[in-house]
């Protein structure tokens, strides 16, 4: 198993170090190679996705990524900014299927800002399309109009095959779960998502056992807070998925708990926490490494087909939580507050 390890910026290096510790503790035959991405890539070679990093990622079976971005790069030209490195690697590796499971660990019911009875037992899989939509649609840019005024332009577009392939991922996952797919769109206003809805309906004919429902994105944002347990699998486009997955993460107590997998057609994947680089807490040993550690579990499950070890890692996280270990973001009165490194150690010890 060849894994490219890309720590990135901000808290990226500290959380990835914990995930690497967990991988090492599994005693598998793994070959890990580290490379810079994001601001770190820019510092190393003037490019948020250095050629050598892309080459390494292409040659590897899986990529483990921390996070990218730091305010200090916000003034760079857009193509040099850390986020561009992330978007490019997703596109270059054709990682169109982003899986973001929002799962509430019972121990964290009181860490959520919602009432425990609203979130207890929560288990949602958000399937976000990751290589299309307004994130990549052309034309884009900031243009000068004839009257001298500037205009910012982005383009939301989806073609049928892009919609169908992400739909298939969602339906296939639903078949292994509670057989419910909620497709989220804004078909009442946006044609790109009107087509999205049509294609989902067509595709559902191939999955007679799965119950397909549709929801406008504004309503979905509201329903996630009102009654989140109504959802099993949610499938949506890139921008709506970006927003709804951050929202869903808070149902689980903290965005520090939400892992993700980004897969291509052959289940080659990139695994990263759903949260960002949090430069404000970088280097302080207070970040929550569990989303990254849980991303390793997803790597074992989806790319390496190793369900047993995936569950070992997930159970080790559960055990560390049951033992009362909490990073600051999920800490509640009476539990044992630990730093990033100590949380990694607690998971390794539980393993
Ligand atoms: C995410 C992030 C990225 C995105 C940013 C960092 C470009 O918010 O993975 O959700 O918008 O996709
Ligand atoms: Mg996001």
mmCIF file of C-alpha atoms and ligand atoms in Angstrom:
data_model
loop_
_atom_site.group_PDB
_atom_site.id
_atom_site.type_symbol
_atom_site.label_atom_id
_atom_site.label_comp_id
_atom_site.label_asym_id
_atom_site.label_seq_id
_atom_site.Cartn_x
_atom_site.Cartn_y
_atom_site.Cartn_z
ATOM 1 C CA UNK A 1 0.000 0.000 0.000
ATOM 2 C CA UNK A 2 1.484 3.250 -1.142
ATOM 3 C CA UNK A 3 0.206 6.359 0.602
ATOM 4 C CA UNK A 4 1.070 9.956 -0.223
ATOM 5 C CA UNK A 5 0.998 12.002 2.973
ATOM 6 C CA UNK A 6 0.292 15.706 2.404
ATOM 7 C CA UNK A 7 0.101 17.547 5.754
ATOM 8 C CA UNK A 8 -0.515 20.986 4.236
ATOM 9 C CA UNK A 9 -0.932 24.104 6.367
ATOM 10 C CA UNK A 10 -2.153 25.315 9.737
ATOM 11 C CA UNK A 11 -3.119 22.406 11.974
ATOM 12 C CA UNK A 12 -2.577 20.018 9.029
ATOM 13 C CA UNK A 13 0.854 18.741 10.155
ATOM 14 C CA UNK A 14 -0.243 18.067 13.770
ATOM 15 C CA UNK A 15 -3.421 16.198 12.915
ATOM 16 C CA UNK A 16 -1.777 14.211 10.121
ATOM 17 C CA UNK A 17 1.006 13.178 12.522
ATOM 18 C CA UNK A 18 -1.653 11.561 14.737
ATOM 19 C CA UNK A 19 -3.232 9.744 11.797
ATOM 20 C CA UNK A 20 0.187 8.465 10.712
ATOM 21 C CA UNK A 21 0.764 7.213 14.258
ATOM 22 C CA UNK A 22 -2.473 5.250 14.041
ATOM 23 C CA UNK A 23 -1.566 3.814 10.633
ATOM 24 C CA UNK A 24 1.814 2.724 11.954
ATOM 25 C CA UNK A 25 0.199 1.091 14.970
ATOM 26 C CA UNK A 26 -1.821 -1.154 12.660
ATOM 27 C CA UNK A 27 1.392 -2.878 11.547
ATOM 28 C CA UNK A 28 0.355 -3.085 7.917
ATOM 29 C CA UNK A 29 2.674 -3.216 4.951
ATOM 30 C CA UNK A 30 2.480 0.495 4.154
ATOM 31 C CA UNK A 31 4.823 2.788 2.346
ATOM 32 C CA UNK A 32 4.231 6.451 3.259
ATOM 33 C CA UNK A 33 5.879 9.391 1.497
ATOM 34 C CA UNK A 34 5.395 12.996 2.564
ATOM 35 C CA UNK A 35 5.084 15.998 0.222
ATOM 36 C CA UNK A 36 3.981 19.639 0.507
ATOM 37 C CA UNK A 37 0.681 21.067 -0.703
ATOM 38 C CA UNK A 38 -1.168 24.373 -0.274
ATOM 39 C CA UNK A 39 0.800 27.161 1.375
ATOM 40 C CA UNK A 40 3.525 24.626 2.168
ATOM 41 C CA UNK A 41 3.734 23.808 -1.539
ATOM 42 C CA UNK A 42 3.945 27.475 -2.377
ATOM 43 C CA UNK A 43 6.767 27.953 0.145
ATOM 44 C CA UNK A 44 8.634 24.916 -1.156
ATOM 45 C CA UNK A 45 8.389 25.564 -4.880
ATOM 46 C CA UNK A 46 6.151 28.522 -5.637
ATOM 47 C CA UNK A 47 3.150 26.345 -6.493
ATOM 48 C CA UNK A 48 0.296 25.242 -4.183
ATOM 49 C CA UNK A 49 0.382 21.894 -5.996
ATOM 50 C CA UNK A 50 4.043 21.237 -6.854
ATOM 51 C CA UNK A 51 4.625 18.877 -9.806
ATOM 52 C CA UNK A 52 6.458 16.408 -7.577
ATOM 53 C CA UNK A 53 3.503 16.309 -5.162
ATOM 54 C CA UNK A 54 1.031 15.672 -7.974
ATOM 55 C CA UNK A 55 3.271 12.944 -9.404
ATOM 56 C CA UNK A 56 3.561 11.273 -6.001
ATOM 57 C CA UNK A 57 -0.220 11.455 -5.523
ATOM 58 C CA UNK A 58 -0.819 9.929 -8.948
ATOM 59 C CA UNK A 59 1.576 7.080 -8.256
ATOM 60 C CA UNK A 60 0.093 6.311 -4.842
ATOM 61 C CA UNK A 61 -2.923 4.155 -4.029
ATOM 62 C CA UNK A 62 -4.272 6.735 -1.623
ATOM 63 C CA UNK A 63 -3.585 10.247 -0.400
ATOM 64 C CA UNK A 64 -3.807 11.342 3.221
ATOM 65 C CA UNK A 65 -4.272 15.093 3.409
ATOM 66 C CA UNK A 66 -4.357 17.459 6.388
ATOM 67 C CA UNK A 67 -5.713 20.839 5.362
ATOM 68 C CA UNK A 68 -4.657 23.829 3.296
ATOM 69 C CA UNK A 69 -4.851 27.586 3.737
ATOM 70 C CA UNK A 70 -3.598 30.397 5.878
ATOM 71 C CA UNK A 71 -4.577 34.067 5.978
ATOM 72 C CA UNK A 72 -1.045 35.019 5.093
ATOM 73 C CA UNK A 73 -1.613 33.706 1.555
ATOM 74 C CA UNK A 74 -4.914 35.546 1.004
ATOM 75 C CA UNK A 75 -3.229 38.346 -0.894
ATOM 76 C CA UNK A 76 -1.494 36.073 -3.404
ATOM 77 C CA UNK A 77 -2.788 35.880 -6.939
ATOM 78 C CA UNK A 78 -5.675 33.459 -7.012
ATOM 79 C CA UNK A 79 -3.852 30.666 -8.883
ATOM 80 C CA UNK A 80 -1.103 30.661 -6.228
ATOM 81 C CA UNK A 81 -3.414 30.391 -3.242
ATOM 82 C CA UNK A 82 -3.450 27.220 -1.149
ATOM 83 C CA UNK A 83 -7.095 26.376 -1.967
ATOM 84 C CA UNK A 84 -6.201 26.162 -5.645
ATOM 85 C CA UNK A 85 -3.798 23.339 -4.848
ATOM 86 C CA UNK A 86 -6.588 21.398 -3.189
ATOM 87 C CA UNK A 87 -9.068 22.002 -5.999
ATOM 88 C CA UNK A 88 -6.473 21.047 -8.604
ATOM 89 C CA UNK A 89 -5.480 17.777 -6.963
ATOM 90 C CA UNK A 90 -9.175 16.815 -6.699
ATOM 91 C CA UNK A 91 -9.618 17.555 -10.396
ATOM 92 C CA UNK A 92 -6.327 15.995 -11.569
ATOM 93 C CA UNK A 93 -7.072 12.759 -9.712
ATOM 94 C CA UNK A 94 -10.695 12.844 -10.875
ATOM 95 C CA UNK A 95 -11.973 12.538 -7.303
ATOM 96 C CA UNK A 96 -15.580 13.297 -8.113
ATOM 97 C CA UNK A 97 -17.231 11.513 -5.196
ATOM 98 C CA UNK A 98 -16.821 13.118 -1.799
ATOM 99 C CA UNK A 99 -18.259 11.108 1.088
ATOM 100 C CA UNK A 100 -18.791 12.972 4.340
ATOM 101 C CA UNK A 101 -20.388 10.862 7.037
ATOM 102 C CA UNK A 102 -21.988 12.798 9.881
ATOM 103 C CA UNK A 103 -22.162 10.280 12.671
ATOM 104 C CA UNK A 104 -22.878 11.117 16.279
ATOM 105 C CA UNK A 105 -20.874 9.188 18.816
ATOM 106 C CA UNK A 106 -23.209 8.678 21.810
ATOM 107 C CA UNK A 107 -20.562 10.077 24.170
ATOM 108 C CA UNK A 108 -20.720 13.400 22.318
ATOM 109 C CA UNK A 109 -24.488 13.929 22.381
ATOM 110 C CA UNK A 110 -24.044 16.719 24.921
ATOM 111 C CA UNK A 111 -21.249 18.374 22.895
ATOM 112 C CA UNK A 112 -23.656 19.280 20.098
ATOM 113 C CA UNK A 113 -25.304 22.671 20.183
ATOM 114 C CA UNK A 114 -28.604 20.892 19.463
ATOM 115 C CA UNK A 115 -30.661 19.042 22.050
ATOM 116 C CA UNK A 116 -29.429 15.474 22.628
ATOM 117 C CA UNK A 117 -32.810 13.988 21.614
ATOM 118 C CA UNK A 118 -32.597 15.741 18.236
ATOM 119 C CA UNK A 119 -29.166 14.335 17.382
ATOM 120 C CA UNK A 120 -28.793 11.060 19.290
ATOM 121 C CA UNK A 121 -28.482 8.155 16.882
ATOM 122 C CA UNK A 122 -27.660 10.492 13.993
ATOM 123 C CA UNK A 123 -26.022 8.732 11.022
ATOM 124 C CA UNK A 124 -26.071 10.653 7.734
ATOM 125 C CA UNK A 125 -23.893 10.089 4.696
ATOM 126 C CA UNK A 126 -23.461 13.230 2.623
ATOM 127 C CA UNK A 127 -22.392 12.463 -0.937
ATOM 128 C CA UNK A 128 -21.005 15.653 -2.456
ATOM 129 C CA UNK A 129 -20.031 15.956 -6.122
ATOM 130 C CA UNK A 130 -16.489 17.327 -6.046
ATOM 131 C CA UNK A 131 -15.116 18.078 -9.503
ATOM 132 C CA UNK A 132 -17.892 20.054 -11.179
ATOM 133 C CA UNK A 133 -20.445 22.775 -10.516
ATOM 134 C CA UNK A 134 -19.701 26.449 -9.900
ATOM 135 C CA UNK A 135 -16.307 25.444 -8.464
ATOM 136 C CA UNK A 136 -14.976 24.631 -11.932
ATOM 137 C CA UNK A 137 -17.515 25.986 -14.451
ATOM 138 C CA UNK A 138 -16.308 28.333 -17.166
ATOM 139 C CA UNK A 139 -16.452 31.233 -17.734
ATOM 140 C CA UNK A 140 -15.107 32.527 -14.472
ATOM 141 C CA UNK A 141 -13.149 35.526 -13.402
ATOM 142 C CA UNK A 142 -13.368 39.190 -12.555
ATOM 143 C CA UNK A 143 -13.927 41.160 -15.738
ATOM 144 C CA UNK A 144 -14.066 44.810 -16.682
ATOM 145 C CA UNK A 145 -17.386 45.880 -18.181
ATOM 146 C CA UNK A 146 -17.639 48.445 -20.975
ATOM 147 C CA UNK A 147 -18.777 51.079 -18.495
ATOM 148 C CA UNK A 148 -15.574 50.522 -16.528
ATOM 149 C CA UNK A 149 -17.291 48.660 -13.703
ATOM 150 C CA UNK A 150 -15.918 45.268 -12.625
ATOM 151 C CA UNK A 151 -18.050 42.119 -12.698
ATOM 152 C CA UNK A 152 -17.371 38.836 -10.881
ATOM 153 C CA UNK A 153 -18.465 35.747 -12.797
ATOM 154 C CA UNK A 154 -18.802 32.087 -11.924
ATOM 155 C CA UNK A 155 -20.792 29.504 -13.805
ATOM 156 C CA UNK A 156 -22.870 26.702 -12.372
ATOM 157 C CA UNK A 157 -22.963 23.806 -14.797
ATOM 158 C CA UNK A 158 -23.489 20.079 -14.691
ATOM 159 C CA UNK A 159 -23.739 17.629 -17.532
ATOM 160 C CA UNK A 160 -25.765 14.443 -17.423
ATOM 161 C CA UNK A 161 -22.877 12.038 -17.070
ATOM 162 C CA UNK A 162 -21.422 13.969 -14.150
ATOM 163 C CA UNK A 163 -24.776 13.851 -12.379
ATOM 164 C CA UNK A 164 -25.353 10.193 -13.169
ATOM 165 C CA UNK A 165 -22.004 8.995 -11.852
ATOM 166 C CA UNK A 166 -22.369 10.777 -8.498
ATOM 167 C CA UNK A 167 -25.989 9.603 -8.325
ATOM 168 C CA UNK A 168 -24.823 6.024 -8.748
ATOM 169 C CA UNK A 169 -22.377 6.413 -5.868
ATOM 170 C CA UNK A 170 -25.197 7.673 -3.641
ATOM 171 C CA UNK A 171 -27.645 4.925 -4.623
ATOM 172 C CA UNK A 172 -24.997 2.213 -4.189
ATOM 173 C CA UNK A 173 -24.178 3.493 -0.709
ATOM 174 C CA UNK A 174 -27.874 3.717 0.177
ATOM 175 C CA UNK A 175 -28.276 0.033 -0.801
ATOM 176 C CA UNK A 176 -25.803 -0.834 1.961
ATOM 177 C CA UNK A 177 -27.567 1.437 4.467
ATOM 178 C CA UNK A 178 -31.223 2.341 5.032
ATOM 179 C CA UNK A 179 -32.067 2.590 1.321
ATOM 180 C CA UNK A 180 -33.053 6.254 1.365
ATOM 181 C CA UNK A 181 -31.563 8.939 -0.862
ATOM 182 C CA UNK A 182 -32.453 12.605 -0.534
ATOM 183 C CA UNK A 183 -31.247 14.595 -3.524
ATOM 184 C CA UNK A 184 -30.686 18.267 -2.721
ATOM 185 C CA UNK A 185 -31.065 20.893 -5.441
ATOM 186 C CA UNK A 186 -32.485 24.297 -6.230
ATOM 187 C CA UNK A 187 -34.562 23.091 -9.152
ATOM 188 C CA UNK A 188 -37.151 25.820 -8.625
ATOM 189 C CA UNK A 189 -34.626 28.450 -9.682
ATOM 190 C CA UNK A 190 -31.503 26.940 -11.272
ATOM 191 C CA UNK A 191 -31.634 24.969 -14.540
ATOM 192 C CA UNK A 192 -28.354 23.213 -13.774
ATOM 193 C CA UNK A 193 -30.036 21.626 -10.785
ATOM 194 C CA UNK A 194 -33.339 21.078 -12.590
ATOM 195 C CA UNK A 195 -31.362 18.718 -14.812
ATOM 196 C CA UNK A 196 -29.792 17.275 -11.660
ATOM 197 C CA UNK A 197 -33.261 16.348 -10.399
ATOM 198 C CA UNK A 198 -34.338 14.850 -13.738
ATOM 199 C CA UNK A 199 -31.252 12.648 -13.943
ATOM 200 C CA UNK A 200 -31.685 11.476 -10.341
ATOM 201 C CA UNK A 201 -35.267 10.470 -11.129
ATOM 202 C CA UNK A 202 -34.153 8.589 -14.264
ATOM 203 C CA UNK A 203 -31.411 6.828 -12.337
ATOM 204 C CA UNK A 204 -33.752 5.805 -9.543
ATOM 205 C CA UNK A 205 -35.473 3.416 -11.979
ATOM 206 C CA UNK A 206 -32.369 1.237 -11.675
ATOM 207 C CA UNK A 207 -32.700 1.166 -7.891
ATOM 208 C CA UNK A 208 -36.305 0.177 -7.185
ATOM 209 C CA UNK A 209 -35.498 -0.666 -3.569
ATOM 210 C CA UNK A 210 -34.190 2.809 -2.793
ATOM 211 C CA UNK A 211 -36.627 5.540 -1.782
ATOM 212 C CA UNK A 212 -35.637 8.752 -3.581
ATOM 213 C CA UNK A 213 -36.792 12.117 -2.289
ATOM 214 C CA UNK A 214 -35.902 15.659 -3.356
ATOM 215 C CA UNK A 215 -35.371 18.749 -1.300
ATOM 216 C CA UNK A 216 -34.513 22.323 -2.130
ATOM 217 C CA UNK A 217 -31.230 23.316 -0.566
ATOM 218 C CA UNK A 218 -32.698 26.058 1.610
ATOM 219 C CA UNK A 219 -35.212 23.630 3.065
ATOM 220 C CA UNK A 220 -32.477 20.999 3.495
ATOM 221 C CA UNK A 221 -30.414 23.489 5.515
ATOM 222 C CA UNK A 222 -33.430 24.037 7.756
ATOM 223 C CA UNK A 223 -34.386 20.348 8.023
ATOM 224 C CA UNK A 224 -30.826 19.396 9.039
ATOM 225 C CA UNK A 225 -31.298 21.491 12.158
ATOM 226 C CA UNK A 226 -34.996 20.754 12.716
ATOM 227 C CA UNK A 227 -35.027 16.973 12.321
ATOM 228 C CA UNK A 228 -31.682 15.640 11.088
ATOM 229 C CA UNK A 229 -32.519 11.988 11.719
ATOM 230 C CA UNK A 230 -34.921 11.968 8.751
ATOM 231 C CA UNK A 231 -31.867 11.684 6.473
ATOM 232 C CA UNK A 232 -29.957 8.579 5.445
ATOM 233 C CA UNK A 233 -27.950 9.437 2.295
ATOM 234 C CA UNK A 234 -27.973 13.001 0.960
ATOM 235 C CA UNK A 235 -26.604 13.595 -2.533
ATOM 236 C CA UNK A 236 -25.870 17.043 -3.855
ATOM 237 C CA UNK A 237 -23.617 19.204 -5.993
ATOM 238 C CA UNK A 238 -20.286 20.703 -5.089
ATOM 239 C CA UNK A 239 -21.278 24.049 -3.594
ATOM 240 C CA UNK A 240 -24.407 22.886 -1.773
ATOM 241 C CA UNK A 241 -22.436 19.910 -0.428
ATOM 242 C CA UNK A 242 -19.680 22.193 0.799
ATOM 243 C CA UNK A 243 -22.160 24.207 2.827
ATOM 244 C CA UNK A 244 -24.440 21.428 4.056
ATOM 245 C CA UNK A 245 -21.533 19.235 5.190
ATOM 246 C CA UNK A 246 -20.188 21.995 7.432
ATOM 247 C CA UNK A 247 -23.672 22.417 8.832
ATOM 248 C CA UNK A 248 -24.112 18.667 9.379
ATOM 249 C CA UNK A 249 -20.773 18.428 11.122
ATOM 250 C CA UNK A 250 -22.022 20.541 13.992
ATOM 251 C CA UNK A 251 -24.775 18.017 14.637
ATOM 252 C CA UNK A 252 -22.029 15.604 15.640
ATOM 253 C CA UNK A 253 -20.641 17.929 18.289
ATOM 254 C CA UNK A 254 -17.771 19.436 16.337
ATOM 255 C CA UNK A 255 -16.465 19.811 12.827
ATOM 256 C CA UNK A 256 -13.358 18.218 14.315
ATOM 257 C CA UNK A 257 -15.169 14.865 14.147
ATOM 258 C CA UNK A 258 -16.064 14.752 10.450
ATOM 259 C CA UNK A 259 -13.845 12.682 8.145
ATOM 260 C CA UNK A 260 -14.088 12.501 4.380
ATOM 261 C CA UNK A 261 -13.189 10.357 1.432
ATOM 262 C CA UNK A 262 -12.870 11.653 -2.121
ATOM 263 C CA UNK A 263 -12.966 8.826 -4.622
ATOM 264 C CA UNK A 264 -12.466 8.288 -8.334
ATOM 265 C CA UNK A 265 -14.210 5.623 -10.439
ATOM 266 C CA UNK A 266 -11.794 2.943 -9.187
ATOM 267 C CA UNK A 267 -11.960 3.824 -5.503
ATOM 268 C CA UNK A 268 -8.558 5.381 -5.507
ATOM 269 C CA UNK A 269 -8.997 8.102 -2.955
ATOM 270 C CA UNK A 270 -7.884 11.113 -1.060
ATOM 271 C CA UNK A 271 -8.736 11.190 2.619
ATOM 272 C CA UNK A 272 -8.941 14.343 4.652
ATOM 273 C CA UNK A 273 -10.878 15.849 7.525
ATOM 274 C CA UNK A 274 -13.827 17.944 6.344
ATOM 275 C CA UNK A 275 -12.609 20.897 8.355
ATOM 276 C CA UNK A 276 -10.023 23.458 7.350
ATOM 277 C CA UNK A 277 -6.528 24.427 8.437
ATOM 278 C CA UNK A 278 -7.576 26.581 11.443
ATOM 279 C CA UNK A 279 -4.422 28.740 11.412
ATOM 280 C CA UNK A 280 -5.579 30.471 14.612
ATOM 281 C CA UNK A 281 -4.939 27.320 16.660
ATOM 282 C CA UNK A 282 -2.039 25.887 14.640
ATOM 283 C CA UNK A 283 1.011 24.739 16.574
ATOM 284 C CA UNK A 284 -0.788 24.920 19.934
ATOM 285 C CA UNK A 285 -1.456 21.191 20.247
ATOM 286 C CA UNK A 286 -5.179 21.758 20.810
ATOM 287 C CA UNK A 287 -6.651 20.664 17.460
ATOM 288 C CA UNK A 288 -8.901 17.604 17.306
ATOM 289 C CA UNK A 289 -7.153 14.856 15.283
ATOM 290 C CA UNK A 290 -10.168 12.512 15.253
ATOM 291 C CA UNK A 291 -11.562 13.609 11.872
ATOM 292 C CA UNK A 292 -8.187 12.800 10.298
ATOM 293 C CA UNK A 293 -7.877 9.513 12.169
ATOM 294 C CA UNK A 294 -11.404 8.597 11.086
ATOM 295 C CA UNK A 295 -10.400 9.497 7.522
ATOM 296 C CA UNK A 296 -7.734 6.786 7.807
ATOM 297 C CA UNK A 297 -10.537 4.357 8.666
ATOM 298 C CA UNK A 298 -12.331 5.439 5.496
ATOM 299 C CA UNK A 299 -9.094 4.883 3.535
ATOM 300 C CA UNK A 300 -8.850 1.336 4.823
ATOM 301 C CA UNK A 301 -12.502 0.718 3.976
ATOM 302 C CA UNK A 302 -12.832 2.290 0.538
ATOM 303 C CA UNK A 303 -9.401 2.093 -1.091
ATOM 304 C CA UNK A 304 -7.836 -0.906 0.630
ATOM 305 C CA UNK A 305 -11.025 -2.902 1.116
ATOM 306 C CA UNK A 306 -9.951 -3.679 4.649
ATOM 307 C CA UNK A 307 -13.185 -3.445 6.623
ATOM 308 C CA UNK A 308 -11.690 -5.204 9.653
ATOM 309 C CA UNK A 309 -8.976 -2.623 10.195
ATOM 310 C CA UNK A 310 -11.343 0.228 9.334
ATOM 311 C CA UNK A 311 -13.541 -0.909 12.203
ATOM 312 C CA UNK A 312 -10.549 -1.375 14.502
ATOM 313 C CA UNK A 313 -9.676 2.283 14.013
ATOM 314 C CA UNK A 314 -13.279 3.435 14.478
ATOM 315 C CA UNK A 315 -13.633 1.322 17.603
ATOM 316 C CA UNK A 316 -10.387 2.725 18.979
ATOM 317 C CA UNK A 317 -11.797 6.250 18.527
ATOM 318 C CA UNK A 318 -15.011 5.193 20.277
ATOM 319 C CA UNK A 319 -12.997 3.699 23.109
ATOM 320 C CA UNK A 320 -10.876 6.831 23.573
ATOM 321 C CA UNK A 321 -14.102 8.851 23.754
ATOM 322 C CA UNK A 322 -15.692 6.362 26.146
ATOM 323 C CA UNK A 323 -12.601 6.679 28.346
ATOM 324 C CA UNK A 324 -13.385 10.373 28.599
ATOM 325 C CA UNK A 325 -10.638 11.853 26.428
ATOM 326 C CA UNK A 326 -11.753 15.103 24.773
ATOM 327 C CA UNK A 327 -9.985 17.805 22.818
ATOM 328 C CA UNK A 328 -11.096 21.371 23.576
ATOM 329 C CA UNK A 329 -13.719 21.480 20.787
ATOM 330 C CA UNK A 330 -15.688 18.532 22.218
ATOM 331 C CA UNK A 331 -14.898 19.020 25.876
ATOM 332 C CA UNK A 332 -17.755 19.091 28.344
ATOM 333 C CA UNK A 333 -17.721 19.388 32.128
ATOM 334 C CA UNK A 334 -16.353 16.260 33.771
ATOM 335 C CA UNK A 335 -14.387 14.886 30.821
ATOM 336 C CA UNK A 336 -10.638 14.756 30.472
ATOM 337 C CA UNK A 337 -9.291 17.576 28.313
ATOM 338 C CA UNK A 338 -6.296 16.522 26.224
ATOM 339 C CA UNK A 339 -4.259 18.002 23.390
ATOM 340 C CA UNK A 340 -3.937 16.807 19.818
ATOM 341 C CA UNK A 341 -0.930 14.623 20.473
ATOM 342 C CA UNK A 342 -2.377 13.026 23.617
ATOM 343 C CA UNK A 343 -5.622 12.282 21.780
ATOM 344 C CA UNK A 344 -3.583 10.500 19.090
ATOM 345 C CA UNK A 345 -1.842 8.522 21.822
ATOM 346 C CA UNK A 346 -5.183 7.624 23.413
ATOM 347 C CA UNK A 347 -6.425 6.197 20.118
ATOM 348 C CA UNK A 348 -3.196 4.250 19.597
ATOM 349 C CA UNK A 349 -3.414 2.889 23.140
ATOM 350 C CA UNK A 350 -7.036 1.844 22.526
ATOM 351 C CA UNK A 351 -5.932 0.080 19.331
HETATM 352 C C1 LIG B 1 -13.900 21.740 1.835
HETATM 353 C C2 LIG B 1 -13.249 23.090 1.852
HETATM 354 C C3 LIG B 1 -12.742 23.419 0.452
HETATM 355 C C4 LIG B 1 -13.933 23.442 -0.471
HETATM 356 C C5 LIG B 1 -11.933 24.724 0.363
HETATM 357 C C6 LIG B 1 -10.780 24.744 1.338
HETATM 358 C C7 LIG B 1 -11.463 24.996 -1.027
HETATM 359 O O1 LIG B 1 -14.148 24.046 2.335
HETATM 360 O O2 LIG B 1 -13.205 20.746 1.516
HETATM 361 O O3 LIG B 1 -15.090 21.643 2.148
HETATM 362 O O4 LIG B 1 -14.608 24.465 -0.608
HETATM 363 O O5 LIG B 1 -14.217 22.404 -1.077
HETATM 364 MG MG1 LIG B 2 -15.981 23.237 3.050
#
